[in-house]
Amino acid sequence: MFNRIVSGIRSIGHRVIESIWRLGLASRFFMLVLLKSGTSFRRFGLVIRELYYSGVLSLIIIVVSGLFVGMVLGLQGYETLQKYGSESAVGTLVALSLVRELGPVVAALLFASRAGSAITAEIGLMKATEQLEAMALMAVDPIARIVAPRFWAGVISMPLLAAIFSVMGIYGGHLVTVIFIGVDEGSYWSQMQSAVDFRFDILNGFIKSCFFGVAVTAIAVFEGYNAPPTAEGVSGATTRTVVTSSLVILGLDFVLTAFMFRGVS
Amino acid sequence: MQRTALDFWVGLFVLIGITALMILSMKVGNLSVYNTSQNYVLTGHFENIGGLKVRAPVKSAGVVVGRVTDIQFSTQTYDAVVTMSLDSRFPFPKDTFASILTAGLLGEQYIGLAAGGDEVMLKDGDKLMKTNSAMVLEELIGRFLFDKASESD
Amino acid sequence: MPPKTLIEINDLNFSYGTRAILKGINMSMSRGQVIAIMGGSGSGKTTLLRLISGTLRPTSGHVRFAGEVVHELDRDALFSLRRKMGMLFQFGALFTDLSVFDNVAFQMREHTSLPESMIRDLVLMKLHAVGLRGAQHLMPAELSGGMARRVALARSIALDPMLIMYDEPFTGLDPISLTVIGNLIRRLTDVLGMTSIVVTHDVQESLKIVDYVYFIADGVIAAEGTPQQVRDSIAPFVHQFVHGEEDGPVPFHYPAPTYQQDLDLDPKEMPVV
């Protein structure tokens, strides 16, 4: 009995030490990526290539999901608001939910599973097939040449994708409520415009998505670069990227929201 | 993939993203109406602001002309001091009447401005002299019941 | 004329934690030589290559490359030293996102400011040397194992290094590709005047092309000599290795307690075998 308690405490201790060690490793790696980012900006072609893979290829899923999320919001919002006779406020509901929360958060979650996992798998496989070591032996730093461009491409893509998601959602809501159901077009837009504030809603949503972009790509490149060089290692790292970034996105969202909308209605 | 095709798609992606940001700012956020660089600030004292909140719109004839930027309680006059920021494109006469109104029966509250006939216009930092407090539903109902009761006497 | 010795290894020790991998290795390699390092799996051959390239730091002793002690260099000096080295990995380690042409051009683009037209000529020359000029537009995934290794070879000679290290270049190749790679190693070494270190356990193929052989077992040099000396050697270890015998100085069994102890058997109850 006593032994069991001791070993239980020991395993808790082991896990804590392990995760702190990993956190330290991740922070150190993040610093290295930032320090070695010079190459990415001197040779911007490297980042452009990665923008294609993380940004352009995520576009379809972002556009389609944004459209559907907006349509659902419009439909549900209309059903509820109609009971109170204020269905003209549906534009406000759709826009505020998208711009403040759903746009940055859902786009980041999709981005983590679409682009984040791809980044991890690619870097992990490059490591497993000794490409990173080969590069280091050719006197080319793999962090500067491989990791940093992917990181910056992700950081640039994320806010753009979140904005596209929100706009698609607002037009999706427009499609359902104005064109299908018949809410007045003018009130859809004007109610939205009078309720949505540039600085508080749109700028804050934009800042949120920048944070998410940094978090998701930092996790993705870290997991890839530190993946054990085996098939299971890479697949485990890919799963961890999606799980960790999703949790970090949601946690970070709460913290950022608390900071940004504190004291304001 | 060919380098030129890659550049094209990335360029297109960035353009779409920036357009989306512009739509959000202009069409959704209505940045064009609410431009922080050309504003003038007015204050007004209200006996009761009801449910008015910071960032509530300031409307005149139903058009948004500015926003509430601050709400304070004054210990000198024991009423609410509301600061609002108005677009400089919309000057109002000195005797403009400000009242706290409600959008619909249960909707959000906003400040409605009704222009007066004075020749002199309000300047930055001026105080609105004529204000009308928020309608508080409980008071209305109370008054209505009181009137009914006195009628039936 | 530069000094003839390119690499000098003095009393090199390396251990992972408490596990000693290399114990007091001494080697000397000259320009123009093909040197084979042989030994069983897990005998520390690949570790030795990593010590020469400076990826790992020795526990004690040193590796001297072209007169410079590798592990004492700072990062920049180490990187400029590595430009004089090439490394061929077991499965080629080609960059999968780049075409054959771009793989070979990689180092030229990273380290030189040569105009693109000159890079094109140089890449085609290197690819021609390994017989794959026609494959320049293929992606690494479209190549066979032998072709991938030839492209990797072309890539590692891109900047005309003084040294190329081959990590198991013969593993998993068909007999034709095997001969092709073997002959390429020999020919490129002679033509470019560089030094080649071949880590391998393919005895027959490598004995055909090398100048000198080191056998590593248990972290020490068990035997060394020219191919002729190795073939004629009667030393039990070399004999076992060259002829691929199952048991000998390299035991079949990993060191373990006695079989009886491990199975928890009382020696008295053991059946007499």
mmCIF file of N, CA, C and O in Angstrom, chain B residues 24-100:
data_model
loop_
_atom_site.group_PDB
_atom_site.id
_atom_site.type_symbol
_atom_site.label_atom_id
_atom_site.label_comp_id
_atom_site.label_asym_id
_atom_site.label_seq_id
_atom_site.Cartn_x
_atom_site.Cartn_y
_atom_site.Cartn_z
ATOM 1 N N LEU B 24 -13.960 43.326 -43.865
ATOM 2 C CA LEU B 24 -14.281 43.341 -42.442
ATOM 3 C C LEU B 24 -14.211 44.760 -41.895
ATOM 4 O O LEU B 24 -15.076 45.201 -41.154
ATOM 5 N N SER B 25 -13.159 45.495 -42.279
ATOM 6 C CA SER B 25 -12.977 46.836 -41.729
ATOM 7 C C SER B 25 -14.032 47.797 -42.253
ATOM 8 O O SER B 25 -14.630 48.549 -41.493
ATOM 9 N N MET B 26 -14.262 47.779 -43.563
ATOM 10 C CA MET B 26 -15.100 48.800 -44.185
ATOM 11 C C MET B 26 -16.579 48.453 -44.108
ATOM 12 O O MET B 26 -17.385 49.207 -43.612
ATOM 13 N N LYS B 27 -16.894 47.253 -44.593
ATOM 14 C CA LYS B 27 -18.310 46.932 -44.742
ATOM 15 C C LYS B 27 -18.930 46.457 -43.429
ATOM 16 O O LYS B 27 -20.057 46.775 -43.118
ATOM 17 N N VAL B 28 -18.156 45.656 -42.652
ATOM 18 C CA VAL B 28 -18.701 45.107 -41.413
ATOM 19 C C VAL B 28 -18.419 46.036 -40.244
ATOM 20 O O VAL B 28 -19.285 46.350 -39.451
ATOM 21 N N GLY B 29 -17.164 46.486 -40.145
ATOM 22 C CA GLY B 29 -16.796 47.320 -39.005
ATOM 23 C C GLY B 29 -17.130 48.774 -39.216
ATOM 24 O O GLY B 29 -17.059 49.575 -38.298
ATOM 25 N N ASN B 30 -17.517 49.136 -40.460
ATOM 26 C CA ASN B 30 -17.942 50.501 -40.747
ATOM 27 C C ASN B 30 -16.882 51.518 -40.375
ATOM 28 O O ASN B 30 -17.161 52.527 -39.760
ATOM 29 N N LEU B 31 -15.640 51.190 -40.718
ATOM 30 C CA LEU B 31 -14.522 52.059 -40.360
ATOM 31 C C LEU B 31 -14.684 53.437 -40.984
ATOM 32 O O LEU B 31 -14.277 54.436 -40.421
ATOM 33 N N SER B 32 -15.333 53.489 -42.170
ATOM 34 C CA SER B 32 -15.429 54.746 -42.900
ATOM 35 C C SER B 32 -16.225 55.788 -42.109
ATOM 36 O O SER B 32 -15.940 56.975 -42.173
ATOM 37 N N VAL B 33 -17.240 55.340 -41.346
ATOM 38 C CA VAL B 33 -18.045 56.281 -40.581
ATOM 39 C C VAL B 33 -17.314 56.695 -39.317
ATOM 40 O O VAL B 33 -17.351 57.834 -38.890
ATOM 41 N N TYR B 34 -16.642 55.734 -38.724
ATOM 42 C CA TYR B 34 -16.061 55.959 -37.412
ATOM 43 C C TYR B 34 -14.558 56.073 -37.557
ATOM 44 O O TYR B 34 -13.822 55.122 -37.370
ATOM 45 N N ASN B 35 -14.133 57.248 -37.929
ATOM 46 C CA ASN B 35 -12.713 57.432 -38.160
ATOM 47 C C ASN B 35 -12.113 58.185 -36.980
ATOM 48 O O ASN B 35 -12.456 59.311 -36.710
ATOM 49 N N THR B 36 -11.200 57.530 -36.285
ATOM 50 C CA THR B 36 -10.691 58.084 -35.032
ATOM 51 C C THR B 36 -9.910 59.381 -35.225
ATOM 52 O O THR B 36 -9.750 60.144 -34.290
ATOM 53 N N SER B 37 -9.418 59.613 -36.439
ATOM 54 C CA SER B 37 -8.550 60.767 -36.600
ATOM 55 C C SER B 37 -9.348 62.074 -36.683
ATOM 56 O O SER B 37 -8.840 63.117 -36.361
ATOM 57 N N GLN B 38 -10.615 61.991 -37.131
ATOM 58 C CA GLN B 38 -11.376 63.224 -37.287
ATOM 59 C C GLN B 38 -12.641 63.157 -36.440
ATOM 60 O O GLN B 38 -13.731 62.919 -36.949
ATOM 61 N N ASN B 39 -12.433 63.337 -35.156
ATOM 62 C CA ASN B 39 -13.572 63.270 -34.255
ATOM 63 C C ASN B 39 -13.608 64.501 -33.381
ATOM 64 O O ASN B 39 -12.605 65.188 -33.208
ATOM 65 N N TYR B 40 -14.788 64.779 -32.846
ATOM 66 C CA TYR B 40 -14.839 65.772 -31.775
ATOM 67 C C TYR B 40 -15.642 65.180 -30.627
ATOM 68 O O TYR B 40 -16.496 64.315 -30.821
ATOM 69 N N VAL B 41 -15.272 65.590 -29.430
ATOM 70 C CA VAL B 41 -15.800 64.965 -28.233
ATOM 71 C C VAL B 41 -16.814 65.880 -27.569
ATOM 72 O O VAL B 41 -16.595 67.087 -27.460
ATOM 73 N N LEU B 42 -17.935 65.306 -27.162
ATOM 74 C CA LEU B 42 -18.960 66.065 -26.441
ATOM 75 C C LEU B 42 -19.260 65.345 -25.137
ATOM 76 O O LEU B 42 -19.080 64.133 -25.051
ATOM 77 N N THR B 43 -19.692 66.088 -24.138
ATOM 78 C CA THR B 43 -20.136 65.430 -22.909
ATOM 79 C C THR B 43 -21.570 65.840 -22.641
ATOM 80 O O THR B 43 -22.051 66.869 -23.122
ATOM 81 N N GLY B 44 -22.262 65.011 -21.877
ATOM 82 C CA GLY B 44 -23.632 65.341 -21.513
ATOM 83 C C GLY B 44 -23.953 64.746 -20.155
ATOM 84 O O GLY B 44 -23.442 63.661 -19.826
ATOM 85 N N HIS B 45 -24.722 65.444 -19.351
ATOM 86 C CA HIS B 45 -25.131 64.931 -18.050
ATOM 87 C C HIS B 45 -26.516 64.325 -18.167
ATOM 88 O O HIS B 45 -27.418 64.953 -18.722
ATOM 89 N N PHE B 46 -26.678 63.099 -17.660
ATOM 90 C CA PHE B 46 -27.988 62.452 -17.706
ATOM 91 C C PHE B 46 -28.365 62.039 -16.296
ATOM 92 O O PHE B 46 -27.529 61.548 -15.545
ATOM 93 N N GLU B 47 -29.629 62.225 -15.959
ATOM 94 C CA GLU B 47 -30.100 61.825 -14.641
ATOM 95 C C GLU B 47 -30.052 60.316 -14.483
ATOM 96 O O GLU B 47 -29.745 59.790 -13.423
ATOM 97 N N ASN B 48 -30.410 59.629 -15.533
ATOM 98 C CA ASN B 48 -30.430 58.166 -15.479
ATOM 99 C C ASN B 48 -30.085 57.641 -16.868
ATOM 100 O O ASN B 48 -30.730 58.021 -17.848
ATOM 101 N N ILE B 49 -29.057 56.822 -16.950
ATOM 102 C CA ILE B 49 -28.673 56.337 -18.284
ATOM 103 C C ILE B 49 -29.261 54.967 -18.577
ATOM 104 O O ILE B 49 -29.050 54.419 -19.649
ATOM 105 N N GLY B 50 -29.975 54.380 -17.627
ATOM 106 C CA GLY B 50 -30.572 53.070 -17.886
ATOM 107 C C GLY B 50 -29.501 52.047 -18.175
ATOM 108 O O GLY B 50 -28.552 51.884 -17.426
ATOM 109 N N GLY B 51 -29.606 51.390 -19.312
ATOM 110 C CA GLY B 51 -28.651 50.327 -19.641
ATOM 111 C C GLY B 51 -27.623 50.766 -20.665
ATOM 112 O O GLY B 51 -27.032 49.934 -21.340
ATOM 113 N N LEU B 52 -27.378 52.062 -20.794
ATOM 114 C CA LEU B 52 -26.410 52.545 -21.803
ATOM 115 C C LEU B 52 -25.009 52.056 -21.457
ATOM 116 O O LEU B 52 -24.619 52.037 -20.295
ATOM 117 N N LYS B 53 -24.281 51.648 -22.485
ATOM 118 C CA LYS B 53 -22.943 51.118 -22.252
ATOM 119 C C LYS B 53 -21.915 51.855 -23.118
ATOM 120 O O LYS B 53 -22.278 52.495 -24.107
ATOM 121 N N VAL B 54 -20.664 51.749 -22.707
ATOM 122 C CA VAL B 54 -19.582 52.312 -23.516
ATOM 123 C C VAL B 54 -19.622 51.634 -24.891
ATOM 124 O O VAL B 54 -19.901 50.440 -24.975
ATOM 125 N N ARG B 55 -19.358 52.408 -25.941
ATOM 126 C CA ARG B 55 -19.373 51.947 -27.329
ATOM 127 C C ARG B 55 -20.772 51.890 -27.918
ATOM 128 O O ARG B 55 -20.942 51.460 -29.051
ATOM 129 N N ALA B 56 -21.781 52.304 -27.159
ATOM 130 C CA ALA B 56 -23.117 52.356 -27.743
ATOM 131 C C ALA B 56 -23.121 53.428 -28.832
ATOM 132 O O ALA B 56 -22.373 54.409 -28.753
ATOM 133 N N PRO B 57 -23.914 53.248 -29.878
ATOM 134 C CA PRO B 57 -23.907 54.231 -30.967
ATOM 135 C C PRO B 57 -24.591 55.533 -30.581
ATOM 136 O O PRO B 57 -25.461 55.564 -29.718
ATOM 137 N N VAL B 58 -24.150 56.596 -31.236
ATOM 138 C CA VAL B 58 -24.839 57.891 -31.136
ATOM 139 C C VAL B 58 -25.473 58.118 -32.496
ATOM 140 O O VAL B 58 -24.779 58.095 -33.516
ATOM 141 N N LYS B 59 -26.807 58.264 -32.497
ATOM 142 C CA LYS B 59 -27.496 58.360 -33.783
ATOM 143 C C LYS B 59 -28.248 59.660 -33.881
ATOM 144 O O LYS B 59 -28.680 60.232 -32.867
ATOM 145 N N SER B 60 -28.356 60.094 -35.128
ATOM 146 C CA SER B 60 -29.243 61.222 -35.378
ATOM 147 C C SER B 60 -30.071 60.873 -36.597
ATOM 148 O O SER B 60 -29.502 60.457 -37.615
ATOM 149 N N ALA B 61 -31.370 60.981 -36.487
ATOM 150 C CA ALA B 61 -32.285 60.572 -37.548
ATOM 151 C C ALA B 61 -32.011 59.130 -37.960
ATOM 152 O O ALA B 61 -32.158 58.756 -39.119
ATOM 153 N N GLY B 62 -31.550 58.320 -37.002
ATOM 154 C CA GLY B 62 -31.325 56.897 -37.272
ATOM 155 C C GLY B 62 -29.968 56.583 -37.859
ATOM 156 O O GLY B 62 -29.619 55.414 -38.031
ATOM 157 N N VAL B 63 -29.171 57.615 -38.170
ATOM 158 C CA VAL B 63 -27.851 57.373 -38.758
ATOM 159 C C VAL B 63 -26.798 57.436 -37.648
ATOM 160 O O VAL B 63 -26.849 58.322 -36.798
ATOM 161 N N VAL B 64 -25.870 56.481 -37.669
ATOM 162 C CA VAL B 64 -24.816 56.481 -36.661
ATOM 163 C C VAL B 64 -23.861 57.639 -36.951
ATOM 164 O O VAL B 64 -23.297 57.732 -38.041
ATOM 165 N N VAL B 65 -23.685 58.532 -36.003
ATOM 166 C CA VAL B 65 -22.775 59.657 -36.205
ATOM 167 C C VAL B 65 -21.608 59.635 -35.231
ATOM 168 O O VAL B 65 -20.677 60.410 -35.359
ATOM 169 N N GLY B 66 -21.634 58.692 -34.271
ATOM 170 C CA GLY B 66 -20.532 58.612 -33.324
ATOM 171 C C GLY B 66 -20.786 57.516 -32.306
ATOM 172 O O GLY B 66 -21.703 56.708 -32.469
ATOM 173 N N ARG B 67 -19.920 57.479 -31.279
ATOM 174 C CA ARG B 67 -20.071 56.439 -30.268
ATOM 175 C C ARG B 67 -19.812 56.976 -28.881
ATOM 176 O O ARG B 67 -19.079 57.961 -28.711
ATOM 177 N N VAL B 68 -20.395 56.291 -27.894
ATOM 178 C CA VAL B 68 -20.142 56.636 -26.506
ATOM 179 C C VAL B 68 -18.745 56.122 -26.150
ATOM 180 O O VAL B 68 -18.429 54.969 -26.418
ATOM 181 N N THR B 69 -17.884 56.991 -25.615
ATOM 182 C CA THR B 69 -16.529 56.538 -25.315
ATOM 183 C C THR B 69 -16.305 56.347 -23.825
ATOM 184 O O THR B 69 -15.413 55.619 -23.426
ATOM 185 N N ASP B 70 -17.120 57.017 -22.978
ATOM 186 C CA ASP B 70 -16.858 56.908 -21.547
ATOM 187 C C ASP B 70 -18.123 57.238 -20.770
ATOM 188 O O ASP B 70 -18.921 58.090 -21.201
ATOM 189 N N ILE B 71 -18.308 56.556 -19.651
ATOM 190 C CA ILE B 71 -19.436 56.866 -18.765
ATOM 191 C C ILE B 71 -18.879 56.982 -17.347
ATOM 192 O O ILE B 71 -18.216 56.064 -16.877
ATOM 193 N N GLN B 72 -19.112 58.114 -16.699
ATOM 194 C CA GLN B 72 -18.613 58.332 -15.344
ATOM 195 C C GLN B 72 -19.760 58.788 -14.451
ATOM 196 O O GLN B 72 -20.779 59.285 -14.930
ATOM 197 N N PHE B 73 -19.567 58.609 -13.155
ATOM 198 C CA PHE B 73 -20.542 59.133 -12.202
ATOM 199 C C PHE B 73 -19.946 60.395 -11.569
ATOM 200 O O PHE B 73 -18.798 60.385 -11.122
ATOM 201 N N SER B 74 -20.716 61.471 -11.589
ATOM 202 C CA SER B 74 -20.205 62.718 -11.035
ATOM 203 C C SER B 74 -20.639 62.862 -9.582
ATOM 204 O O SER B 74 -21.817 62.725 -9.271
ATOM 205 N N THR B 75 -19.664 63.116 -8.696
ATOM 206 C CA THR B 75 -20.015 63.281 -7.284
ATOM 207 C C THR B 75 -20.442 64.711 -6.988
ATOM 208 O O THR B 75 -20.892 65.012 -5.888
ATOM 209 N N GLN B 76 -20.250 65.651 -7.942
ATOM 210 C CA GLN B 76 -20.724 67.010 -7.732
ATOM 211 C C GLN B 76 -22.229 67.111 -7.987
ATOM 212 O O GLN B 76 -22.970 67.653 -7.190
ATOM 213 N N THR B 77 -22.643 66.570 -9.115
ATOM 214 C CA THR B 77 -24.041 66.719 -9.498
ATOM 215 C C THR B 77 -24.858 65.458 -9.235
ATOM 216 O O THR B 77 -26.073 65.458 -9.409
ATOM 217 N N TYR B 78 -24.198 64.389 -8.816
ATOM 218 C CA TYR B 78 -24.857 63.099 -8.599
ATOM 219 C C TYR B 78 -25.666 62.640 -9.812
ATOM 220 O O TYR B 78 -26.807 62.246 -9.703
ATOM 221 N N ASP B 79 -25.074 62.764 -10.972
ATOM 222 C CA ASP B 79 -25.690 62.169 -12.168
ATOM 223 C C ASP B 79 -24.597 61.576 -13.056
ATOM 224 O O ASP B 79 -23.415 61.614 -12.687
ATOM 225 N N ALA B 80 -24.993 61.016 -14.175
ATOM 226 C CA ALA B 80 -24.027 60.329 -15.038
ATOM 227 C C ALA B 80 -23.462 61.297 -16.061
ATOM 228 O O ALA B 80 -24.199 62.077 -16.660
ATOM 229 N N VAL B 81 -22.134 61.245 -16.244
ATOM 230 C CA VAL B 81 -21.498 62.060 -17.276
ATOM 231 C C VAL B 81 -21.117 61.145 -18.429
ATOM 232 O O VAL B 81 -20.312 60.232 -18.266
ATOM 233 N N VAL B 82 -21.722 61.365 -19.581
ATOM 234 C CA VAL B 82 -21.462 60.503 -20.737
ATOM 235 C C VAL B 82 -20.592 61.267 -21.723
ATOM 236 O O VAL B 82 -20.931 62.396 -22.113
ATOM 237 N N THR B 83 -19.460 60.666 -22.073
ATOM 238 C CA THR B 83 -18.600 61.283 -23.080
ATOM 239 C C THR B 83 -18.825 60.556 -24.394
ATOM 240 O O THR B 83 -18.852 59.321 -24.424
ATOM 241 N N MET B 84 -19.009 61.300 -25.466
ATOM 242 C CA MET B 84 -19.208 60.642 -26.761
ATOM 243 C C MET B 84 -18.325 61.291 -27.811
ATOM 244 O O MET B 84 -17.984 62.469 -27.717
ATOM 245 N N SER B 85 -17.961 60.484 -28.777
ATOM 246 C CA SER B 85 -17.071 60.958 -29.830
ATOM 247 C C SER B 85 -17.855 60.973 -31.137
ATOM 248 O O SER B 85 -18.427 59.951 -31.528
ATOM 249 N N LEU B 86 -17.913 62.140 -31.774
ATOM 250 C CA LEU B 86 -18.712 62.270 -32.999
ATOM 251 C C LEU B 86 -17.824 62.538 -34.207
ATOM 252 O O LEU B 86 -16.773 63.155 -34.091
ATOM 253 N N ASP B 87 -18.245 62.060 -35.330
ATOM 254 C CA ASP B 87 -17.526 62.281 -36.582
ATOM 255 C C ASP B 87 -17.573 63.773 -36.933
ATOM 256 O O ASP B 87 -18.636 64.391 -36.895
ATOM 257 N N SER B 88 -16.407 64.341 -37.272
ATOM 258 C CA SER B 88 -16.367 65.789 -37.541
ATOM 259 C C SER B 88 -17.164 66.183 -38.782
ATOM 260 O O SER B 88 -17.401 67.368 -39.001
ATOM 261 N N ARG B 89 -17.523 65.187 -39.612
ATOM 262 C CA ARG B 89 -18.302 65.543 -40.794
ATOM 263 C C ARG B 89 -19.724 65.945 -40.412
ATOM 264 O O ARG B 89 -20.457 66.466 -41.223
ATOM 265 N N PHE B 90 -20.107 65.616 -39.166
ATOM 266 C CA PHE B 90 -21.477 65.908 -38.754
ATOM 267 C C PHE B 90 -21.481 66.904 -37.593
ATOM 268 O O PHE B 90 -21.550 66.505 -36.435
ATOM 269 N N PRO B 91 -21.413 68.196 -37.877
ATOM 270 C CA PRO B 91 -21.495 69.181 -36.795
ATOM 271 C C PRO B 91 -22.954 69.364 -36.360
ATOM 272 O O PRO B 91 -23.873 69.205 -37.172
ATOM 273 N N PHE B 92 -23.140 69.643 -35.055
ATOM 274 C CA PHE B 92 -24.508 69.838 -34.549
ATOM 275 C C PHE B 92 -24.623 71.213 -33.897
ATOM 276 O O PHE B 92 -23.661 71.720 -33.326
ATOM 277 N N PRO B 93 -25.797 71.810 -33.974
ATOM 278 C CA PRO B 93 -25.985 73.129 -33.356
ATOM 279 C C PRO B 93 -25.904 73.057 -31.834
ATOM 280 O O PRO B 93 -26.048 71.986 -31.250
ATOM 281 N N LYS B 94 -25.694 74.218 -31.237
ATOM 282 C CA LYS B 94 -25.470 74.341 -29.801
ATOM 283 C C LYS B 94 -26.645 73.791 -28.978
ATOM 284 O O LYS B 94 -26.462 73.220 -27.921
ATOM 285 N N ASP B 95 -27.865 73.969 -29.498
ATOM 286 C CA ASP B 95 -29.029 73.576 -28.694
ATOM 287 C C ASP B 95 -29.558 72.189 -29.069
ATOM 288 O O ASP B 95 -30.746 71.919 -28.999
ATOM 289 N N THR B 96 -28.636 71.294 -29.469
ATOM 290 C CA THR B 96 -29.044 69.934 -29.832
ATOM 291 C C THR B 96 -29.554 69.204 -28.601
ATOM 292 O O THR B 96 -28.995 69.319 -27.508
ATOM 293 N N PHE B 97 -30.601 68.436 -28.785
ATOM 294 C CA PHE B 97 -31.254 67.713 -27.705
ATOM 295 C C PHE B 97 -30.782 66.260 -27.720
ATOM 296 O O PHE B 97 -30.920 65.561 -28.725
ATOM 297 N N ALA B 98 -30.167 65.783 -26.600
ATOM 298 C CA ALA B 98 -29.673 64.404 -26.550
ATOM 299 C C ALA B 98 -30.556 63.594 -25.627
ATOM 300 O O ALA B 98 -30.794 63.991 -24.484
ATOM 301 N N SER B 99 -31.052 62.448 -26.130
ATOM 302 C CA SER B 99 -31.845 61.593 -25.244
ATOM 303 C C SER B 99 -31.406 60.145 -25.394
ATOM 304 O O SER B 99 -30.902 59.745 -26.444
ATOM 305 N N ILE B 100 -31.577 59.394 -24.310
ATOM 306 C CA ILE B 100 -31.200 57.975 -24.354
ATOM 307 C C ILE B 100 -32.424 57.193 -24.787
ATOM 308 O O ILE B 100 -33.479 57.224 -24.139
#
